[in-house]
Coordinates of C-alpha atoms in Angstrom, one line a residue:
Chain A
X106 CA 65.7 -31.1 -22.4
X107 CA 66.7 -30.2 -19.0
X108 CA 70.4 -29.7 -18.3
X109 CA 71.5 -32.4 -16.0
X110 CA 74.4 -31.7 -13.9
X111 CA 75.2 -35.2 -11.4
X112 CA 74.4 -33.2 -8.2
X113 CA 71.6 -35.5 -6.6
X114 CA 72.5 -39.1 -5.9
X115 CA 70.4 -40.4 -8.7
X116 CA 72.4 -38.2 -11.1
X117 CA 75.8 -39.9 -10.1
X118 CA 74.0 -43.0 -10.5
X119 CA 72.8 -42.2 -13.8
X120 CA 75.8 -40.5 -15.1
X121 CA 77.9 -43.5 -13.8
X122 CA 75.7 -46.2 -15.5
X123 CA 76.1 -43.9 -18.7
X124 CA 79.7 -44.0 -18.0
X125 CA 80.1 -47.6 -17.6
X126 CA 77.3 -48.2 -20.8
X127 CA 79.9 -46.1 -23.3
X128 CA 83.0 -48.2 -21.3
X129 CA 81.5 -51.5 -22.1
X130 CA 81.1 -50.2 -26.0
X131 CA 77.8 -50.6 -25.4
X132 CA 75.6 -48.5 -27.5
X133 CA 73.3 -45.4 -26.3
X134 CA 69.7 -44.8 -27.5
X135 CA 67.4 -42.0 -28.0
X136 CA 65.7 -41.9 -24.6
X137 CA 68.8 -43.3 -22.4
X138 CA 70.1 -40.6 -19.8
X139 CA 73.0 -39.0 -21.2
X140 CA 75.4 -36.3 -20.0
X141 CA 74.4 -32.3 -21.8
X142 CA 77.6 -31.9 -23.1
X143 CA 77.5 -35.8 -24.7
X144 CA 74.4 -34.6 -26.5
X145 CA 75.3 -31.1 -27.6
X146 CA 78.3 -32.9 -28.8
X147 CA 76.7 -35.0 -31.3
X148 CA 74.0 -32.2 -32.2
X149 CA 77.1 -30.6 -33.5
X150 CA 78.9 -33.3 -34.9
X151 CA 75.7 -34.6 -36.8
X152 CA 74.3 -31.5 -37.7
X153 CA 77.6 -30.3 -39.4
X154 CA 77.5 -33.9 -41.1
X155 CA 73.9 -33.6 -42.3
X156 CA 74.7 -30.3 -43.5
X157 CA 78.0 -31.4 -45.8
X158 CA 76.0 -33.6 -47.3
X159 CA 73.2 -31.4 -48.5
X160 CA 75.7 -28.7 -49.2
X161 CA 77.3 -31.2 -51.2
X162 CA 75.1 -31.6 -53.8
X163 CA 76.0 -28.2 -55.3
X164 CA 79.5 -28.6 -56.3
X165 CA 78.3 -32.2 -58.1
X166 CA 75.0 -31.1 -59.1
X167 CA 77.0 -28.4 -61.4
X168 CA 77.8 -30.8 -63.7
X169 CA 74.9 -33.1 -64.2
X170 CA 73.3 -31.1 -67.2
X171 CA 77.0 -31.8 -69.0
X172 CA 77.9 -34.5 -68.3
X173 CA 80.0 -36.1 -71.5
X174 CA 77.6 -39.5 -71.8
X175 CA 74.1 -39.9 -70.8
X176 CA 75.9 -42.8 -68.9
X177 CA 78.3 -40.5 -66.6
X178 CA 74.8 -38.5 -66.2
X179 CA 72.8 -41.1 -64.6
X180 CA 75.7 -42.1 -62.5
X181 CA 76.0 -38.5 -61.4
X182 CA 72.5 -38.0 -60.5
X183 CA 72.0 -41.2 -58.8
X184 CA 75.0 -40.4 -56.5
X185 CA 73.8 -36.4 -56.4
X186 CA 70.4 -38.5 -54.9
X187 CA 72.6 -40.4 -52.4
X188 CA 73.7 -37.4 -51.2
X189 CA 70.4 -36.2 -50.6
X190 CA 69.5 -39.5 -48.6
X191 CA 72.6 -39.2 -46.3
X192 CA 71.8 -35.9 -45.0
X193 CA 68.2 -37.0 -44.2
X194 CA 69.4 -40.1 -42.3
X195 CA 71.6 -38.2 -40.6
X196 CA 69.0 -35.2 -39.7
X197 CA 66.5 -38.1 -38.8
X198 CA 69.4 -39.4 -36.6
X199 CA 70.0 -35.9 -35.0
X200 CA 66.2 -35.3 -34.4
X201 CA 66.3 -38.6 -31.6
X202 CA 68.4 -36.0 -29.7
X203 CA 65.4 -33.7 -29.4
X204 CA 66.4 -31.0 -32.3
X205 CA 63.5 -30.5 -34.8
X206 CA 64.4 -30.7 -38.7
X207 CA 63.4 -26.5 -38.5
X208 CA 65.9 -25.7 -36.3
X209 CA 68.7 -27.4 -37.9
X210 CA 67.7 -26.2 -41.5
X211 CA 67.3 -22.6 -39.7
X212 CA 71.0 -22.5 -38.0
X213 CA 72.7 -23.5 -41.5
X214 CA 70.8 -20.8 -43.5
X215 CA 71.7 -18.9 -40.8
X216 CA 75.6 -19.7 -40.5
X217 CA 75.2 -20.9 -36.7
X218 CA 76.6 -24.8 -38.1
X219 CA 79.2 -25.7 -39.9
X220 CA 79.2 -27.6 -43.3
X221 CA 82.4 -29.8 -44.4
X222 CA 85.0 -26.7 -45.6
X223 CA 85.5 -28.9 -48.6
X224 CA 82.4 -27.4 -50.3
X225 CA 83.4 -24.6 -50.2
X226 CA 85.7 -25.2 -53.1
X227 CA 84.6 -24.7 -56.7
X228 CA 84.1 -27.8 -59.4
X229 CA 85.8 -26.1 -62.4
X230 CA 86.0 -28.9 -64.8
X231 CA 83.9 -32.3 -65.5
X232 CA 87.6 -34.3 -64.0
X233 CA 86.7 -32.4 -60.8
X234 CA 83.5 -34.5 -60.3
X235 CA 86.4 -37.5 -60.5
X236 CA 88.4 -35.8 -58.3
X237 CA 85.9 -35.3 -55.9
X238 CA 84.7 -39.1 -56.1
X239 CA 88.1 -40.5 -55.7
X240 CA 89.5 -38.2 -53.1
X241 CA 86.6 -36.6 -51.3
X242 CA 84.5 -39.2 -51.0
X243 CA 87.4 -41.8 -50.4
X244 CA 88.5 -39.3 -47.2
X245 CA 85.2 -39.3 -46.4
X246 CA 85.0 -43.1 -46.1
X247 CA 88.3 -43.2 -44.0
X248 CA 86.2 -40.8 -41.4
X249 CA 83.1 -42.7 -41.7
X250 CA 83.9 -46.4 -41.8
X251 CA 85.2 -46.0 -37.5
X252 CA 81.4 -43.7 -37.0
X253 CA 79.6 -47.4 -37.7
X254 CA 80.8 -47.8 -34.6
X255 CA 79.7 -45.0 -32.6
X256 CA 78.6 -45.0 -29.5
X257 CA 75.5 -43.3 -30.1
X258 CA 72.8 -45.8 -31.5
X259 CA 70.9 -44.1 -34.4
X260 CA 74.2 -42.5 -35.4
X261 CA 75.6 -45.5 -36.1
X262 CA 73.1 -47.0 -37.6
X263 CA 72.8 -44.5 -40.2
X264 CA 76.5 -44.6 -40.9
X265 CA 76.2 -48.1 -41.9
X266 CA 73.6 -47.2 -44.4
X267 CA 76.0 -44.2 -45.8
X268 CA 79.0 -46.5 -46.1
X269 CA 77.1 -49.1 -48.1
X270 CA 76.5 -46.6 -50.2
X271 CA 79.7 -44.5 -50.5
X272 CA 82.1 -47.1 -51.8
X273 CA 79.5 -46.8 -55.7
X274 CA 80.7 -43.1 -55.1
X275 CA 84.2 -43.8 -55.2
X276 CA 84.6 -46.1 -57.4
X277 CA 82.6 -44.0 -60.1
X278 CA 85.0 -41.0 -59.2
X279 CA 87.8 -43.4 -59.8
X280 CA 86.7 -44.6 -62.9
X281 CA 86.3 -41.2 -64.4
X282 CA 89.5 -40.1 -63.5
X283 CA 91.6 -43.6 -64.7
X284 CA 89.2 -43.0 -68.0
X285 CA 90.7 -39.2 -68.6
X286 CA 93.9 -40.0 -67.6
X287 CA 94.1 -42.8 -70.3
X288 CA 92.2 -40.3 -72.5
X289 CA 93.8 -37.8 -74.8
X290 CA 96.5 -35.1 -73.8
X291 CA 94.3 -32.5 -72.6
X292 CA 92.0 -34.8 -71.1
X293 CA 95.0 -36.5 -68.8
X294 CA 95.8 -32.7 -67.9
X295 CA 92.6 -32.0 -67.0
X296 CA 92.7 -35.3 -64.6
X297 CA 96.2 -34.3 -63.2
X298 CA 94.5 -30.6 -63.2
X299 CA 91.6 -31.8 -60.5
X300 CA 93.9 -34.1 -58.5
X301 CA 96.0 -31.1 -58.3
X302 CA 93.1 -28.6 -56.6
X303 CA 91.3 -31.3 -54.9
X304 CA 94.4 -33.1 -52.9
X305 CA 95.2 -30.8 -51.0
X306 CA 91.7 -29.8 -49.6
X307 CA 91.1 -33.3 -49.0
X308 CA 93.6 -34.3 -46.6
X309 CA 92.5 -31.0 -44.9
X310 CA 88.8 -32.9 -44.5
X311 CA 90.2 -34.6 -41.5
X312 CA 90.2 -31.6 -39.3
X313 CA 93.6 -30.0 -37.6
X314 CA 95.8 -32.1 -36.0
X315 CA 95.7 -33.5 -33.3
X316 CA 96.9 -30.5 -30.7
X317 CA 94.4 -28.1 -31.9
X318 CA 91.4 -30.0 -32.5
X319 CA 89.3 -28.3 -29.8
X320 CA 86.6 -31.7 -29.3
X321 CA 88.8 -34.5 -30.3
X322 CA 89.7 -36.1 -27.0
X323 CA 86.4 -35.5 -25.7
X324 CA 85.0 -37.4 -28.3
X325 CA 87.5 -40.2 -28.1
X326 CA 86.2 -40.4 -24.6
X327 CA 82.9 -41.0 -25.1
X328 CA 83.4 -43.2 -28.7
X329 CA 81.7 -40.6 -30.7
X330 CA 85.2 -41.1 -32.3
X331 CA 87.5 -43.8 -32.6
X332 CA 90.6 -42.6 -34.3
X333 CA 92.4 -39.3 -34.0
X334 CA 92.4 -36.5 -37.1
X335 CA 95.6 -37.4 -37.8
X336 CA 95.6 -40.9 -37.4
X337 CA 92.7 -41.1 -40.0
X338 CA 94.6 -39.0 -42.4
X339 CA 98.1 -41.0 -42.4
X340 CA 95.3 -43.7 -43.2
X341 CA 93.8 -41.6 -46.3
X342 CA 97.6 -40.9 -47.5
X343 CA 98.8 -44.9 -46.8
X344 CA 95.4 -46.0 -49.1
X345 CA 95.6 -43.0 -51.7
X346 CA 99.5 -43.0 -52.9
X347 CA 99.1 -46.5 -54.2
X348 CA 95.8 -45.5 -55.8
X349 CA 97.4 -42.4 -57.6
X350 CA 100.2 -44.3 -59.1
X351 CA 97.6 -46.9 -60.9
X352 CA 95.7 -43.8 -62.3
X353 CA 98.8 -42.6 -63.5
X354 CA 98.2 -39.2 -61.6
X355 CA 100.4 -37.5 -59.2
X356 CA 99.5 -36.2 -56.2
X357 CA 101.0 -32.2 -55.4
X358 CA 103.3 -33.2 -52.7
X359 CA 106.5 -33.8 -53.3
X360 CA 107.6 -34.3 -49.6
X361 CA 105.5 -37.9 -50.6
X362 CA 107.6 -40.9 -49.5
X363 CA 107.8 -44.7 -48.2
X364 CA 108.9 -44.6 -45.0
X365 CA 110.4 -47.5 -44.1
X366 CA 110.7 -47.3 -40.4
X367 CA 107.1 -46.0 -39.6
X368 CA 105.6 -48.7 -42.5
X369 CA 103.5 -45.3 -43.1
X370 CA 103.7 -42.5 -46.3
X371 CA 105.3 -39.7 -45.3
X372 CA 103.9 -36.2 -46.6
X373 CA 104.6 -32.6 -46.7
X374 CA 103.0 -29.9 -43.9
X375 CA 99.7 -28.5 -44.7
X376 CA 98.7 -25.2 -45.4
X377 CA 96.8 -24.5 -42.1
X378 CA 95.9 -21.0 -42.9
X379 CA 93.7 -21.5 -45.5
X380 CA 91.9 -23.7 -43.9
X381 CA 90.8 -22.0 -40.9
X382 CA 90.1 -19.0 -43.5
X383 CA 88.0 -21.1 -45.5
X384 CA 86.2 -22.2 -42.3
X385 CA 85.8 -18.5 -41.7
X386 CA 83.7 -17.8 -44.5
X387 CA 86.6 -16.9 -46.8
X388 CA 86.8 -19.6 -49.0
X389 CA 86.2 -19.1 -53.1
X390 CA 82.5 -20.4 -52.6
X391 CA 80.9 -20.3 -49.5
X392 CA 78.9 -17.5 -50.2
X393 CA 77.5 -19.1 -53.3
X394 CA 77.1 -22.3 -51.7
X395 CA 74.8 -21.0 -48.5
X396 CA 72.8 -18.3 -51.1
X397 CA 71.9 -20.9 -53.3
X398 CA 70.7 -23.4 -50.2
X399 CA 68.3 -20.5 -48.9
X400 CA 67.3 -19.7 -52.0
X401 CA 65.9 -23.7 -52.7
X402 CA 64.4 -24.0 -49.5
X403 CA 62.8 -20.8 -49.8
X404 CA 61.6 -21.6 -53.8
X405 CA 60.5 -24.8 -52.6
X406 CA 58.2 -23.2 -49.8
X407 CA 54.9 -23.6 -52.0
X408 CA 55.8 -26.8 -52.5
X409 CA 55.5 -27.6 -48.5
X410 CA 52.6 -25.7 -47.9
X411 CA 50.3 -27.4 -50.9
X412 CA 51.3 -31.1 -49.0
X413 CA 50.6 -29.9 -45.7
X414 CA 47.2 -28.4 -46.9
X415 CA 46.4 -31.1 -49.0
X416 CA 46.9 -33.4 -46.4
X417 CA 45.4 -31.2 -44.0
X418 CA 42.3 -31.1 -46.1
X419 CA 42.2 -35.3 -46.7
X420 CA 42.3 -35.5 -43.1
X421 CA 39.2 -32.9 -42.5
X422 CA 37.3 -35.3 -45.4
X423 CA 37.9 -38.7 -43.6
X424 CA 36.8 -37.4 -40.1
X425 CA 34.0 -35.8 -41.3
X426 CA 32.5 -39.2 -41.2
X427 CA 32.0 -42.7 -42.8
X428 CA 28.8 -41.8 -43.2
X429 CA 29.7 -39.1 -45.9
X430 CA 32.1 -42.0 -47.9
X431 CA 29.6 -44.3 -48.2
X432 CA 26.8 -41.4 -49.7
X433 CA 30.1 -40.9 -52.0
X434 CA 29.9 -44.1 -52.9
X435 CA 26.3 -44.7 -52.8
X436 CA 26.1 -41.5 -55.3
X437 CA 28.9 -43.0 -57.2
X438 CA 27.0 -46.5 -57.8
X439 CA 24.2 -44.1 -58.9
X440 CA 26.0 -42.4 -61.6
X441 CA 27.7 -45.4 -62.9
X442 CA 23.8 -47.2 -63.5
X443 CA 22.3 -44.0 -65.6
X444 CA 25.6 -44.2 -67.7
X445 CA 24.4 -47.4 -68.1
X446 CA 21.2 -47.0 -69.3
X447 CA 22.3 -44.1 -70.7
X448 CA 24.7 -46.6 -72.6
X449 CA 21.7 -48.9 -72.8
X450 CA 19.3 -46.5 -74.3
X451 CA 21.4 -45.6 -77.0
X452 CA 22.0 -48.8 -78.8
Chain B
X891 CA 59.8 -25.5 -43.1
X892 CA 58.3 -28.9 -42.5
X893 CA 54.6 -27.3 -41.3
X894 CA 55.5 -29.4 -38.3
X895 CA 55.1 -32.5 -40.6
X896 CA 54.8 -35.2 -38.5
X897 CA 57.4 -37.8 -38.2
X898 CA 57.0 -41.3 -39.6
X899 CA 58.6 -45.0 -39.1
X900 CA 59.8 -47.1 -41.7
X901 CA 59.8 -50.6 -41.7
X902 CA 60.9 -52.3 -44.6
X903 CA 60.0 -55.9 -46.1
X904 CA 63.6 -56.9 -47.8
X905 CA 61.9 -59.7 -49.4
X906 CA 58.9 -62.2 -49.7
X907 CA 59.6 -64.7 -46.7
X908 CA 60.9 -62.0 -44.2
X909 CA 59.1 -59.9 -41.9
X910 CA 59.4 -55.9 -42.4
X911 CA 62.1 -54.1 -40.1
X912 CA 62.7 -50.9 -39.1
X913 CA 64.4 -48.5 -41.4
X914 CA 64.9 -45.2 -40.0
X915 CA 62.1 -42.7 -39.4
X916 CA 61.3 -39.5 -42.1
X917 CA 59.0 -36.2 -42.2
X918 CA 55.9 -36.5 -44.0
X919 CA 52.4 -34.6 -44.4
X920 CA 50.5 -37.5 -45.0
X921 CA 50.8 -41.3 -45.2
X922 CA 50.6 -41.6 -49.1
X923 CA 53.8 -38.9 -49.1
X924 CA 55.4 -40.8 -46.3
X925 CA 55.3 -44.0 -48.6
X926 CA 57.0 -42.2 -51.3
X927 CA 59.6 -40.4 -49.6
X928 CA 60.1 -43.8 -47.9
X929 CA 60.4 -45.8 -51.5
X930 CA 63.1 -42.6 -52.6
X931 CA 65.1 -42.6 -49.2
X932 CA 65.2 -45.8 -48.5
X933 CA 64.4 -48.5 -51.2
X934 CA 66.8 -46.5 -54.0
X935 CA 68.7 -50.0 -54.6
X936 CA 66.3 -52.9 -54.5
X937 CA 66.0 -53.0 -51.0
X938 CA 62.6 -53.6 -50.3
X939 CA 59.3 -55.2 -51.8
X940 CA 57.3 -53.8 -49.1
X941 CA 57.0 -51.1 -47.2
X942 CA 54.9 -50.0 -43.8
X943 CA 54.7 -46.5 -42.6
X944 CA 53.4 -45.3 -39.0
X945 CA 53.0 -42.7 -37.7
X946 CA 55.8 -42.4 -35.1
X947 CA 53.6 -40.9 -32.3
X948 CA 51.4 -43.7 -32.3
X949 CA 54.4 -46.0 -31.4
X950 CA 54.0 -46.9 -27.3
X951 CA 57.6 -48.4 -26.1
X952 CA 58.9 -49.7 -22.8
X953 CA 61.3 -47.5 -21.2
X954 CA 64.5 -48.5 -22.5
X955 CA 66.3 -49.1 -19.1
X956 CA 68.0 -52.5 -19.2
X957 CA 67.3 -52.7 -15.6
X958 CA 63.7 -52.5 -16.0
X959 CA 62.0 -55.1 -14.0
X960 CA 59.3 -55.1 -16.6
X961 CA 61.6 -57.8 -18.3
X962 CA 62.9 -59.3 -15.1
X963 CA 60.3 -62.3 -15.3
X964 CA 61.6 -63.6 -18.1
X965 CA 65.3 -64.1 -16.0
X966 CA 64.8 -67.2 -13.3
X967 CA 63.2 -69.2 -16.4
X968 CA 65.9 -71.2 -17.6
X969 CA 63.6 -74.1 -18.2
X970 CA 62.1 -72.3 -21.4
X971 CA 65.4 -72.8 -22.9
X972 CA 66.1 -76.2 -24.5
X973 CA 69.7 -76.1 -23.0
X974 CA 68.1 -76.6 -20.1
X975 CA 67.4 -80.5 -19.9
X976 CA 69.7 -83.4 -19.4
X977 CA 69.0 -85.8 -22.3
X978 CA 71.0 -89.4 -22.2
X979 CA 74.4 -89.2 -24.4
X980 CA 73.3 -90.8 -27.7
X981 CA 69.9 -90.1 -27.9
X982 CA 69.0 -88.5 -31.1
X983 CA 66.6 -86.3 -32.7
X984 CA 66.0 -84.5 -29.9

């Protein structure tokens, strides 16, 4: 891709249809002209989502071989599988901006993009899996539900596809939770334990407010977003609070109230230091989390060279003629009538 | 990592009576593995009773301009519509 900078009259005119196209929430495909910066932009923004969700799998994935019912297991895997599928829409979605699949893969292993900090964050007991169901995936609804209607095409479109399938996520992380919380002693601690970790983190998910989020306004701009990071999280609280009370759970705030006036939840400041030390690298897992995605892709290396070769070597038996098949075939019929008389000659 | 796999469109027949449509695309080393990464990524709930691969550099699209004058004939032809005729108040079944 060639950096475009409007210099030359057809440049203004391109980057003012562009302009006008995104104004008119109109949406922008693959091979439409669009501005450098609009394109890095989502690179990033897609790449770091395609990434959370493969990172993703780890924390969740830690608890399918005990899970407490061959019930909760096949939920847990199917939703593990979901994750899976997101991140390969969403790395499809990023390749129509001319980014190969190898390059993206290469700059996670490598630590040049981001994955959601939320991963980072060990899944100590089966009620986290609950925890992160319920809060994690429910904060990543509130963020996703507005990307439907992104401005860039195949972004969108595989945010549709995500959301459809998120909501199963919650709900099953709801459902475990409301099931421990109802459960015995220990297992309602064990609920109120998770919450506890997880709620904080969550509301985190959102990104800093709104002053320091370096790409918000940008963003806003161009549609990539619709809502600011702070409006999406007053949004999460409004939804959650409710939620929280019917589990019987509360949530580690206790600046948490109705406020009249604003119609909105209010809640207590959040610990912005650990976040940006988590993004940093210094959270409990990231470490683990980015060993353990090298060491897959590299275990699963064999795995994409047999395919390639065995496709390579299909390909090298189909063009080396018709001519060959039908001998195959020919020899084939052969066989088939001297294990007949074979057959024949034996009764 | 992918070998340069080559990239593949999916088109998706939701059920009998529809026509297939598009998917989203996916890496693959062959056709036979593209149909079964497609059935895993995109069929996982029932949706689908059919599915097409192809290979996506054998696609050929129009440029994608709205302003392309390649569908400009198809503007000053109002009289393809039905909207276009004045039919007698009353007049039925037609």
């Amino acid at each position: 891709m060639v950096a475009v900078t409007p210099e030359t009259g057809q440049d203004r005119a391109l980057a003012a249809a562009f302009e006008a196209a995104v104004a008119a929430d109109e949406r922008v495909e693959p091979r439409d002209w669009m501005p450098e910066e609009y394109r890095a932009s989502l690179v990033r923004q897609m790449a770091q989502h395609a990434h959370s969700e493969i990172i993703g799998m780890q924390p969740e994935a830690n608890w399918i071989t005990r899970a407490p019912s061959l019930r909760r297991k096949a939920i847990l895997m199917a939703k593990v599988q979901d994750e899976a599928g997101h991140g390969l829409y969403l790395y499809s979605a990023a390749e129509t901006l001319g980014t190969s699949r190898d390059e993206l893969l290469d700059k996670l292993h490598s630590g040049r993009q981001k994955y959601s900090s939320i991963f980072n964050y060990p899944t100590l007991t089966w009620a986290d899996v609950g925890a992160i169901g319920w809060l994690v995936d429910g904060a990543a609804i509130t963020n996703q539900v507005p990307l439907c209607r992104c401005s860039y095409g195949p972004y969108a479109r595989a945010m549709v596809r995500i959301c459809k399938e998120e909501s199963f996520h919650q709900r099953q992380g709801y459902e475990l939770l409301l099931a421990l919380s109802k459960g015995t002693e220990a297992q309602h601690a064990m609920a109120q334990d998770a919450v506890d970790r997880w709620w904080w983190p969550s509301l985190m998910m959102f990104g800093p407010p709104d002053d320091e989020s370096a790409h918000s306004a940008q963003s806003m701009a161009w549609r990539i977003k619709r809502h600011s990071n702070d409006e999406l999280r007053q949004r999460f609280v409004d939804i959650a609070v409710p939620q929280s009370e019917a589990l019987g759970l509360t949530l580690p705030d206790p600046d948490i109230r109705w406020n009249e006036e604003r119609g909105h939840y209010d809640f207590g400041a959040i610990d912005w230091t650990e976040f940006w030390e988590v993004l940093k690298g210094n959270g409990p897992c990231n470490e683990q989390r980015i060993t353990q995605r090298r060491r897959a892709h590299e275990e699963g290396a064999w795995v994409r060279e047999a395919a390639a070769a065995h496709a390579e070597k299909q390909a090298r038996a189909h063009a080396e003629a018709p001519a060959q098949a039908d001998a195959d075939a020919a020899a084939d019929a052969d066989a088939d009538a001297h294990a007949q008389q074979h057959e024949e000659a034996r009764v | 990592m992918t070998q340069n796999w080559p990239l593949w469109e999916v088109f998706v027949r939701s059920r009998r009576g529809l026509s297939h449509t598009h998917a989203g695309s996916l890496h693959a080393p062959d056709a036979e593995m593209a149909l079964r990464n497609a059935r895993d990524l995109y069929t996982r709930r029932n949706e689908g009773v059919s599915i097409w691969v192809v290979p996506s550099a054998q696609i050929t699209a129009s440029s994608p301009d709205e302003r392309d004058p390649f569908f400009a004939p198809a503007a000053d032809k109002p009289y393809r519509h039905p909207t276009f005729y004045e039919i007698p108040e009353g007049v039925r079944h037609l």
